[in-house]
Short mmCIF file of C-alpha atoms in Angstrom, two decimals:
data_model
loop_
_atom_site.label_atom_id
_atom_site.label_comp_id
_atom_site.label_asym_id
_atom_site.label_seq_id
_atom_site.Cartn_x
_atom_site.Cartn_y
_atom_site.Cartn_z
CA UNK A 115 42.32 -102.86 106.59
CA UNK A 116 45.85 -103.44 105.88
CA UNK A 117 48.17 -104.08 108.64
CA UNK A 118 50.30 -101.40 109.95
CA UNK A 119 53.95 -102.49 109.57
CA UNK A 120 55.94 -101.77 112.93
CA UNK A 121 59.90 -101.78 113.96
CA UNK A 122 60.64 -102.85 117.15
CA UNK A 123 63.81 -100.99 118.49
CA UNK A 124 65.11 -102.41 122.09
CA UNK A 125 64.43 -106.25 122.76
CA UNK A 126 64.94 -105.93 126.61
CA UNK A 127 62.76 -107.43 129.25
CA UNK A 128 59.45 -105.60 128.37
CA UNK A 129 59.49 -107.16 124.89
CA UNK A 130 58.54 -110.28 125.51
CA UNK A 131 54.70 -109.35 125.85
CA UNK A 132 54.74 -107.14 123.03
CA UNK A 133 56.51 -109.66 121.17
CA UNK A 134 53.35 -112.56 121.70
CA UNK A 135 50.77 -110.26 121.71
CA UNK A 136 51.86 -108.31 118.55
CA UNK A 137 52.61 -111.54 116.28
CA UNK A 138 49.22 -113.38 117.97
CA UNK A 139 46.45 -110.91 119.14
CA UNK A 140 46.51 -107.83 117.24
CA UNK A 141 46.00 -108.29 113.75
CA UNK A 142 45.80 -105.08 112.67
CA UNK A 143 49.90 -104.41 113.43
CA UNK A 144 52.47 -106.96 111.53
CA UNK A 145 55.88 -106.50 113.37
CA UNK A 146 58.58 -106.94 110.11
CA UNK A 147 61.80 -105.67 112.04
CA UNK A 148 63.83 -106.06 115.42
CA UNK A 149 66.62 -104.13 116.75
CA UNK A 150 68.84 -104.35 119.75
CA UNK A 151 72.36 -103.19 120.84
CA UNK A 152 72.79 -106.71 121.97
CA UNK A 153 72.13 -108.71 118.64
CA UNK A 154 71.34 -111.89 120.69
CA UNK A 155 68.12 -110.78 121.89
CA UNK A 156 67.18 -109.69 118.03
CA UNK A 157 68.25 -112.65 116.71
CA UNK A 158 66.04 -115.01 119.71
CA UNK A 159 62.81 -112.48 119.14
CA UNK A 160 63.35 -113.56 115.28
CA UNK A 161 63.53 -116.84 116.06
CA UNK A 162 61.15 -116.95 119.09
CA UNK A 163 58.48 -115.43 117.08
CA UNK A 164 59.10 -115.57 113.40
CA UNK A 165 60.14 -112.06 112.90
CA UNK A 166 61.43 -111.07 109.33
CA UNK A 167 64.10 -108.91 109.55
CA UNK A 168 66.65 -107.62 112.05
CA UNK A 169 68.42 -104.50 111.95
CA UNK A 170 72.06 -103.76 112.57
CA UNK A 171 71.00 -100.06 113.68
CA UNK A 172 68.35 -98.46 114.64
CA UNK A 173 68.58 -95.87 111.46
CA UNK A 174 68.57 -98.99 108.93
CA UNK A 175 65.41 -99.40 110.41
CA UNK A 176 64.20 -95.95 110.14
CA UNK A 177 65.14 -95.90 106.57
CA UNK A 178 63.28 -99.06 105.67
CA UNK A 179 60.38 -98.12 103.48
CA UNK A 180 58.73 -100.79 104.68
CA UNK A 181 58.52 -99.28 108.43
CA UNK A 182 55.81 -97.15 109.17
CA UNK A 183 55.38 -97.12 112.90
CA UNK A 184 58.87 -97.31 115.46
CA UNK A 185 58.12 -99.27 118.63
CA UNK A 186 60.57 -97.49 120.64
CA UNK A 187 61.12 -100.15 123.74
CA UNK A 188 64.60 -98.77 124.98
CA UNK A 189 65.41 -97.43 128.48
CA UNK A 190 63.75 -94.28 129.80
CA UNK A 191 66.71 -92.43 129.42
CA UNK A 192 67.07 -93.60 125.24
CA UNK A 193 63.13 -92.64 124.85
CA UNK A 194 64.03 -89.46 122.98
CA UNK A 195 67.36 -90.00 121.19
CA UNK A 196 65.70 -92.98 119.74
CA UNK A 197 61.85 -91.32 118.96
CA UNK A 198 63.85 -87.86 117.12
CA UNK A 199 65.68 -90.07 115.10
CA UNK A 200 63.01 -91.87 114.13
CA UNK A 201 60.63 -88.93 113.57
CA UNK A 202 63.28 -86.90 111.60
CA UNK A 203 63.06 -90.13 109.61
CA UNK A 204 59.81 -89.71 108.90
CA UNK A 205 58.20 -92.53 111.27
CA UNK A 206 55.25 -92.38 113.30
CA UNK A 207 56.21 -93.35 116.74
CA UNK A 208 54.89 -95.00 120.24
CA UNK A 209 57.25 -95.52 122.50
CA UNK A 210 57.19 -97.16 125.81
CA UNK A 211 56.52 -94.87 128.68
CA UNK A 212 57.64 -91.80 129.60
CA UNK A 213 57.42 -89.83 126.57
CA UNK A 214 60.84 -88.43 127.39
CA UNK A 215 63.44 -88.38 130.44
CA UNK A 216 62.63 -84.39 130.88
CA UNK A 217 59.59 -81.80 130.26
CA UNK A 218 62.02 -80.24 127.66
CA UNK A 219 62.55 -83.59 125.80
CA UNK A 220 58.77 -84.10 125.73
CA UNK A 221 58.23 -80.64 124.10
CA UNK A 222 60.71 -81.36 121.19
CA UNK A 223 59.21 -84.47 120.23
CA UNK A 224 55.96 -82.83 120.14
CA UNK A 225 57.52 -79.88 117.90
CA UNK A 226 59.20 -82.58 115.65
CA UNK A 227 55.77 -84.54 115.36
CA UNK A 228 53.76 -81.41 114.70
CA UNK A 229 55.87 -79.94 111.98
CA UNK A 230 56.05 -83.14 110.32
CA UNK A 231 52.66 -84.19 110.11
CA UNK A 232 53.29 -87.51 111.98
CA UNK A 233 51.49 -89.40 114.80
CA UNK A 234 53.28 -89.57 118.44
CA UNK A 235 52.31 -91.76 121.07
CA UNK A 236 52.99 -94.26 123.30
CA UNK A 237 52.14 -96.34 126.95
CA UNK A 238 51.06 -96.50 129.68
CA UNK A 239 48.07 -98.87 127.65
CA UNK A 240 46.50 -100.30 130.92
CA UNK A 241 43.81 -97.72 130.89
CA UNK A 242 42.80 -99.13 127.32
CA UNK A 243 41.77 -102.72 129.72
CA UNK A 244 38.38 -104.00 131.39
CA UNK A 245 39.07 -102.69 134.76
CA UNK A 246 39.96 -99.20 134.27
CA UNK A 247 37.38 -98.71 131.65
CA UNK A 248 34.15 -100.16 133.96
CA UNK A 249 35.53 -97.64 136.43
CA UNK A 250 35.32 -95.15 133.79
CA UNK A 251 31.84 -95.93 133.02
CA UNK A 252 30.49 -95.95 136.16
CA UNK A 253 32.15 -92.77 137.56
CA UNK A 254 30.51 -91.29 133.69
CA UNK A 255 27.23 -92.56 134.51
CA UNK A 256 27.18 -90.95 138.50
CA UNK A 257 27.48 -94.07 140.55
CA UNK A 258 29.76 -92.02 143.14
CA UNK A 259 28.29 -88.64 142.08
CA UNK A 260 30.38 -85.87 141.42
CA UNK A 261 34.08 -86.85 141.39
CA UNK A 262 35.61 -84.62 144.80
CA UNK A 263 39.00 -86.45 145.22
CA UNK A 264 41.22 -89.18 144.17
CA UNK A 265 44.33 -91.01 146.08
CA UNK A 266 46.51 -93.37 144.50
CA UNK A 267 49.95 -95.11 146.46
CA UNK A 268 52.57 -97.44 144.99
CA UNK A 269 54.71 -98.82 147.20
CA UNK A 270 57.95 -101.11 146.65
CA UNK A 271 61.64 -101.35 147.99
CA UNK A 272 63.32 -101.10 144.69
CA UNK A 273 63.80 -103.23 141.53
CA UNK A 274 67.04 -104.49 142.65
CA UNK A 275 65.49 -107.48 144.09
CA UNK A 276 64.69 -109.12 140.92
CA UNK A 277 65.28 -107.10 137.96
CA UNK A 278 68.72 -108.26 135.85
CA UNK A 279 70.13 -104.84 135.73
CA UNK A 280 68.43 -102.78 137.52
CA UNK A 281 70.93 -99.72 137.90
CA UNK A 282 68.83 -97.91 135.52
CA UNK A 283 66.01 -97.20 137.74
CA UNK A 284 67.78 -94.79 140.00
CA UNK A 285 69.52 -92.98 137.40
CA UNK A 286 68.05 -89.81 134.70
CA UNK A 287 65.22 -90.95 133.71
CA UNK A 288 64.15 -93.37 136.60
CA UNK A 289 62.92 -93.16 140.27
CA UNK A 290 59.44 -94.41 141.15
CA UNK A 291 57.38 -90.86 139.59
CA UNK A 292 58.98 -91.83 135.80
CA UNK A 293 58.90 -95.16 136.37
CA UNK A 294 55.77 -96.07 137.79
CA UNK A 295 53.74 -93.04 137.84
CA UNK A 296 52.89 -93.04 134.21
CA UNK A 297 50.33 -95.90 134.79
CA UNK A 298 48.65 -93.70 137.60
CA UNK A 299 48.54 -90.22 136.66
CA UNK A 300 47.39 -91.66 133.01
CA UNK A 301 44.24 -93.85 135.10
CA UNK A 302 43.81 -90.61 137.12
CA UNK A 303 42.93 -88.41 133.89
CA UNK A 304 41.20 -90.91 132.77
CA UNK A 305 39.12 -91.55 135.36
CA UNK A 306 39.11 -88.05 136.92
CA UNK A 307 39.89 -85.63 133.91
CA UNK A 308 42.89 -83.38 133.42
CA UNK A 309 45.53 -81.72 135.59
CA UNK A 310 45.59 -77.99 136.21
CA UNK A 311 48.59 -77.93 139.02
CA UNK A 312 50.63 -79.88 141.46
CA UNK A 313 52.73 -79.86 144.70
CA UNK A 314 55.38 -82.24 145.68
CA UNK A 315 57.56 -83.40 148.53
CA UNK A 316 60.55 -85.72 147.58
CA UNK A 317 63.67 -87.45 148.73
CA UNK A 318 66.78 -89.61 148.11
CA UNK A 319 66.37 -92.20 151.38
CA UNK A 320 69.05 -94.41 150.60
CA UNK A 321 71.75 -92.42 148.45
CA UNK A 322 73.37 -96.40 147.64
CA UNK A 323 71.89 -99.54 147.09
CA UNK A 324 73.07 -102.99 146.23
CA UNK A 325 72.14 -105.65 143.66
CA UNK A 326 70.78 -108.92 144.97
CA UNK A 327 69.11 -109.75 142.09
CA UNK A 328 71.20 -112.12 139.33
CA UNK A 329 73.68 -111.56 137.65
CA UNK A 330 74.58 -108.58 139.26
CA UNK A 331 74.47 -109.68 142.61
CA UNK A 332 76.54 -107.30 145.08
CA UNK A 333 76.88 -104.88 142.60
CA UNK A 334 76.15 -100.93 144.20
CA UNK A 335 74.19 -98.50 142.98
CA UNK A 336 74.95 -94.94 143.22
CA UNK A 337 71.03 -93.35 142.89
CA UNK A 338 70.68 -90.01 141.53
CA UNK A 339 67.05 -89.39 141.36
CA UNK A 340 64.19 -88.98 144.36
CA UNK A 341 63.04 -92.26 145.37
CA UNK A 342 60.25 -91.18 148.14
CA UNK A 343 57.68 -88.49 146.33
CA UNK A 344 54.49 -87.34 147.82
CA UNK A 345 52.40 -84.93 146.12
CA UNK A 346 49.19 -83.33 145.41
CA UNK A 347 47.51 -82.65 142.55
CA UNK A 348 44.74 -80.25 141.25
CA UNK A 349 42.13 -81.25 138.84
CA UNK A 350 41.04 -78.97 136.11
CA UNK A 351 37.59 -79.88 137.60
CA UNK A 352 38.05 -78.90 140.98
CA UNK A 353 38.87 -82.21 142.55
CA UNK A 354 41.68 -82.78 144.65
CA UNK A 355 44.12 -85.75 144.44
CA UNK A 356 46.97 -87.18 146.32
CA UNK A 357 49.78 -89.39 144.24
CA UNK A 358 52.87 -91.11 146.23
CA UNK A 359 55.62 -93.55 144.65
CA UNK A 360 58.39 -95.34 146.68
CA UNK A 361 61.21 -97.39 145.97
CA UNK A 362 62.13 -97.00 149.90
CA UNK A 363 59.28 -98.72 151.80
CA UNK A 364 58.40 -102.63 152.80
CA UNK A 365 54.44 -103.12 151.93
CA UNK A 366 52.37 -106.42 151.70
CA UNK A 367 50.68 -104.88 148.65
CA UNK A 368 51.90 -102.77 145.81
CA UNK A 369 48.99 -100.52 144.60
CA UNK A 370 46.09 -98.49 146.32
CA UNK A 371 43.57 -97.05 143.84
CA UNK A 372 40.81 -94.58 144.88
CA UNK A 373 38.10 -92.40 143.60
CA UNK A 374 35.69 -90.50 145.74
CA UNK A 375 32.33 -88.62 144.92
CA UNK A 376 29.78 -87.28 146.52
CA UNK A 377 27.85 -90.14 146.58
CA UNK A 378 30.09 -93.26 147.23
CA UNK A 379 34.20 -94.27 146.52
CA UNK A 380 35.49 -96.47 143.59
CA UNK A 381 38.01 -98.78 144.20
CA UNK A 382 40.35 -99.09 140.90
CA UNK A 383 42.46 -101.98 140.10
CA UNK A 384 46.30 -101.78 139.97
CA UNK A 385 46.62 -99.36 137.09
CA UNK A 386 49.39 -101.82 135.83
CA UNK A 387 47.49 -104.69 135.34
CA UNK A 388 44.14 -104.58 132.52
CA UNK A 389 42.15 -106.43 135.01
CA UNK A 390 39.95 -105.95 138.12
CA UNK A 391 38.83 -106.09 140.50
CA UNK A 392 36.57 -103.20 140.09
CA UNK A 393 35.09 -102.25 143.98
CA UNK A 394 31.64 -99.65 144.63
CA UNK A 395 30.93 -98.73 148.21
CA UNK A 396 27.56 -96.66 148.28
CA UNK A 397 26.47 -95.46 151.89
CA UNK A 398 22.92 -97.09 151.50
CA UNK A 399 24.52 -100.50 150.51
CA UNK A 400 26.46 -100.53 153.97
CA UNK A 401 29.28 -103.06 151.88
CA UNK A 402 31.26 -102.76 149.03
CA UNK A 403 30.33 -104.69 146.16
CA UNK A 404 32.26 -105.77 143.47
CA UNK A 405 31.26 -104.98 139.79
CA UNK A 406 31.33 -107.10 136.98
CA UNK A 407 34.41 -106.06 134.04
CA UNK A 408 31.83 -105.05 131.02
CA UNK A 409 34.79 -104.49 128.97
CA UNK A 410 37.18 -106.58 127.11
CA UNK A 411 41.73 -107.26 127.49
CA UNK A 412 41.42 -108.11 131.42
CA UNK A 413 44.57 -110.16 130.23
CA UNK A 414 47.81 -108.87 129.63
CA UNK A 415 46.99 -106.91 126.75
CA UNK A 416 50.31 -104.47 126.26
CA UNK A 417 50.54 -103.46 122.86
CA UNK A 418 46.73 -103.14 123.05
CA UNK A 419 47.43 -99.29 122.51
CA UNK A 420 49.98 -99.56 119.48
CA UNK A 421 46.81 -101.22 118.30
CA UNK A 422 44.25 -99.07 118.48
CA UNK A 423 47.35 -96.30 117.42
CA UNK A 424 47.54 -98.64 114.36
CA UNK A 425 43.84 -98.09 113.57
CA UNK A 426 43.89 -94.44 113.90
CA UNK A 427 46.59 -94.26 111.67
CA UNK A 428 44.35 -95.82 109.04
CA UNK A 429 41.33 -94.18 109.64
CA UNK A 430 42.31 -90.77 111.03
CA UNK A 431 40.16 -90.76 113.87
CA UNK A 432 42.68 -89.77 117.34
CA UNK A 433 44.49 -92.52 118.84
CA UNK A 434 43.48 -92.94 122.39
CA UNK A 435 47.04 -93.00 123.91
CA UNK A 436 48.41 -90.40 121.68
CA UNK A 437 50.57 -87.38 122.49
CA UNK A 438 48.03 -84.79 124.00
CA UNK A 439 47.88 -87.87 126.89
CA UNK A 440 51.57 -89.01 126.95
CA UNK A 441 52.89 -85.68 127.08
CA UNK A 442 49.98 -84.35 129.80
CA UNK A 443 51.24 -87.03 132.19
CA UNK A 444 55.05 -86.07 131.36
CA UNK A 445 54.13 -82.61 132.24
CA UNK A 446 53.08 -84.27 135.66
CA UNK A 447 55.94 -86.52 136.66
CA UNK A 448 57.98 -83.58 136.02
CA UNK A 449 56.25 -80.93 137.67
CA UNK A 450 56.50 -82.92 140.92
CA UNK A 451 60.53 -82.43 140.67
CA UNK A 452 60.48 -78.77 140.04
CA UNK A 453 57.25 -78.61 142.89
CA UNK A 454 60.02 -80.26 144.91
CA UNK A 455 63.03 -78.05 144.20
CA UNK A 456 60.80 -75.21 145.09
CA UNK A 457 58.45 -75.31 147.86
CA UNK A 458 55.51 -74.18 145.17
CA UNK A 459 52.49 -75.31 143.13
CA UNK A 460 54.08 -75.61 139.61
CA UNK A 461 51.12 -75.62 137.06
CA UNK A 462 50.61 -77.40 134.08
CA UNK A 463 51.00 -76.39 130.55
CA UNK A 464 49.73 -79.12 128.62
CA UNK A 465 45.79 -79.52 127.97
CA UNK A 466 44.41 -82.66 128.36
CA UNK A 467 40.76 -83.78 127.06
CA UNK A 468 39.96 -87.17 127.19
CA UNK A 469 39.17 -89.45 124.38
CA UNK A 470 36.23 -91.55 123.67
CA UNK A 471 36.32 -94.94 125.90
CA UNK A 472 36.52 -98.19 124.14
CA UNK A 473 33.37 -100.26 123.01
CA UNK A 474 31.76 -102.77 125.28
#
């Protein structure tokens, strides 16, 4: 099949993987265009990885006939200025995660996409790797019985240790739910199927923070979103699940993945990594065993999902990390805010059915 010819817009510090693994891994997307507000970065992704063209603006890049997928890599808070334009344009588009910054932005990018016959998508791709997909197989094939529960935890003290400009993070669009939670709640209804309702707790702990990282170091940060967020969530199955996401807390680890069924617990990988280890504890074993990855991309494999977008696009089959998944999991993050503000279950009102799982 012939390539699918993709725009990059936003060279920032998520690029970089997208940039190798899009002009050496996945032959099925060519990358013809870069665009950044800082021209530098374009111009070293051009030169870094033999990259056509680069555009002044992102609209010369939506009106380049050429383009037929955006790559929308800009901040959280950019995600939906920058995936209208381009679907006004007439692109198909997969952006980075979250969808959008707000449930509302999510639902007009869904309208736009709809009435104009185009493809929306976007990350959280991890679930597309070897580790979350053996867990998928074995929960599918009963090796812990019937699903009853999940429990998932990730737990930092904030970017502004290392990240170059961090001040993002704790602004609209941020906090540890938008920011990290996509690459749960999408293993979670993957793993566990969709979300009927949730309940939340949340908090500001630390209402200013300071930069250590470089170059901003000693810069403060005013933070304007919840940074401490229990919840709960209710399956459309029946099974119960608990979800919490920190920037506030000291940890030796970062990620705690679980799945429990009537007949034994999976232990998941980090659900932002593609790897294992995959973990089975079955009472009759008395250990836990770890399971072999019968899957492929146990690597850092990000832009593994604008791939298998790419091939959808040419075949019409459903992309995997399309919409219907991008915009359940929005639905999520922000229904733990409003659960939050209100002391009350907040259901869901996006369906989510999962799609096939990738080939061995």
């Amino acid at each position: 099949m012939k390539p699918v010819k993709v725009a990059m817009i936003g060279v920032g510090c998520i690029s970089g993987i997208y940039l190798k693994n899009l002009t050496t891994r996945f032959q099925n997307v060519e990358l013809i265009g870069v665009c950044d507000l800082v021209r530098e970065r374009a111009e070293n992704a051009q030169r870094d990885y033999h990259i056509p063209k680069i555009y002044e603006t992102m609209h010369d890049a939506f009106r380049d006939p050429e383009v037929e997928v955006v790559l929308n890599l800009t901040r959280p808070c950019e995600h939906f200025e920058v995936s209208k334009a381009a679907l006004l344009a007439g692109k198909h588009v997969y952006s980075e995660k979250p969808l959008g910054a707000s449930l509302e932005e999510g639902k007009e990018l869904v309208r736009i996409a709809g009435e104009k016959g185009l493809m929306l998508g976007g990350a959280p791709d991890t679930f597309l790797g070897a580790g979350i997909q053996t867990a998928r197989r074995l929960i599918d094939a009963g090796f812990i019985g019937n699903v009853v529960g999940t429990a998932a935890f990730m737990i930092c003290r904030g970017h502004e240790t290392w990240h170059p400009d961090p001040d993002f993070y704790y602004q609209y669009g941020g906090g540890p739910m938008m920011d990290m939670g996509p690459y749960y709640l999408t293993a979670m209804i993957n793993l566990a199927g969709g979300i009927e309702s949730v309940m939340s707790a949340s908090k500001i702990t630390f209402p200013r923070r300071v930069i250590t990282s470089q170059p901003l170091n000693g810069t403060p940060i005013d933070v304007h979103v919840n940074t401490y967020v229990a919840g709960t969530v209710k399956y459309t199955s029946g099974a119960i699940g608990t979800l919490f996401t920190t920037f506030d807390a000291c940890y030796p680890d970062q990620a705690r993945f679980e799945v429990y069924g009537s007949e034994g617990t999976l232990f998941v990988p980090d659900p932002n990594t593609f790897g294992g280890p995959v973990k089975l504890y079955r009472p009759e074993d008395k250990e836990v065993r770890e399971i072999p990855l019968m899957y492929g991309y146990a690597e850092n494999s990000r832009g593994l999902g604008l791939s298998d977008f790419a091939d959808a696009l040419r075949t019409g089959r459903p992309a995997r990390a399309d919409y219907h998944q991008t915009f359940h999991v929005l639905d999520a993050i922000t229904a733990f805010d409003r659960s939050a503000a209100t002391a009350q279950w907040i259901p869901l009102s996006t369906p989510f059915t999962r799609r096939p799982p990738m080939g061995e």
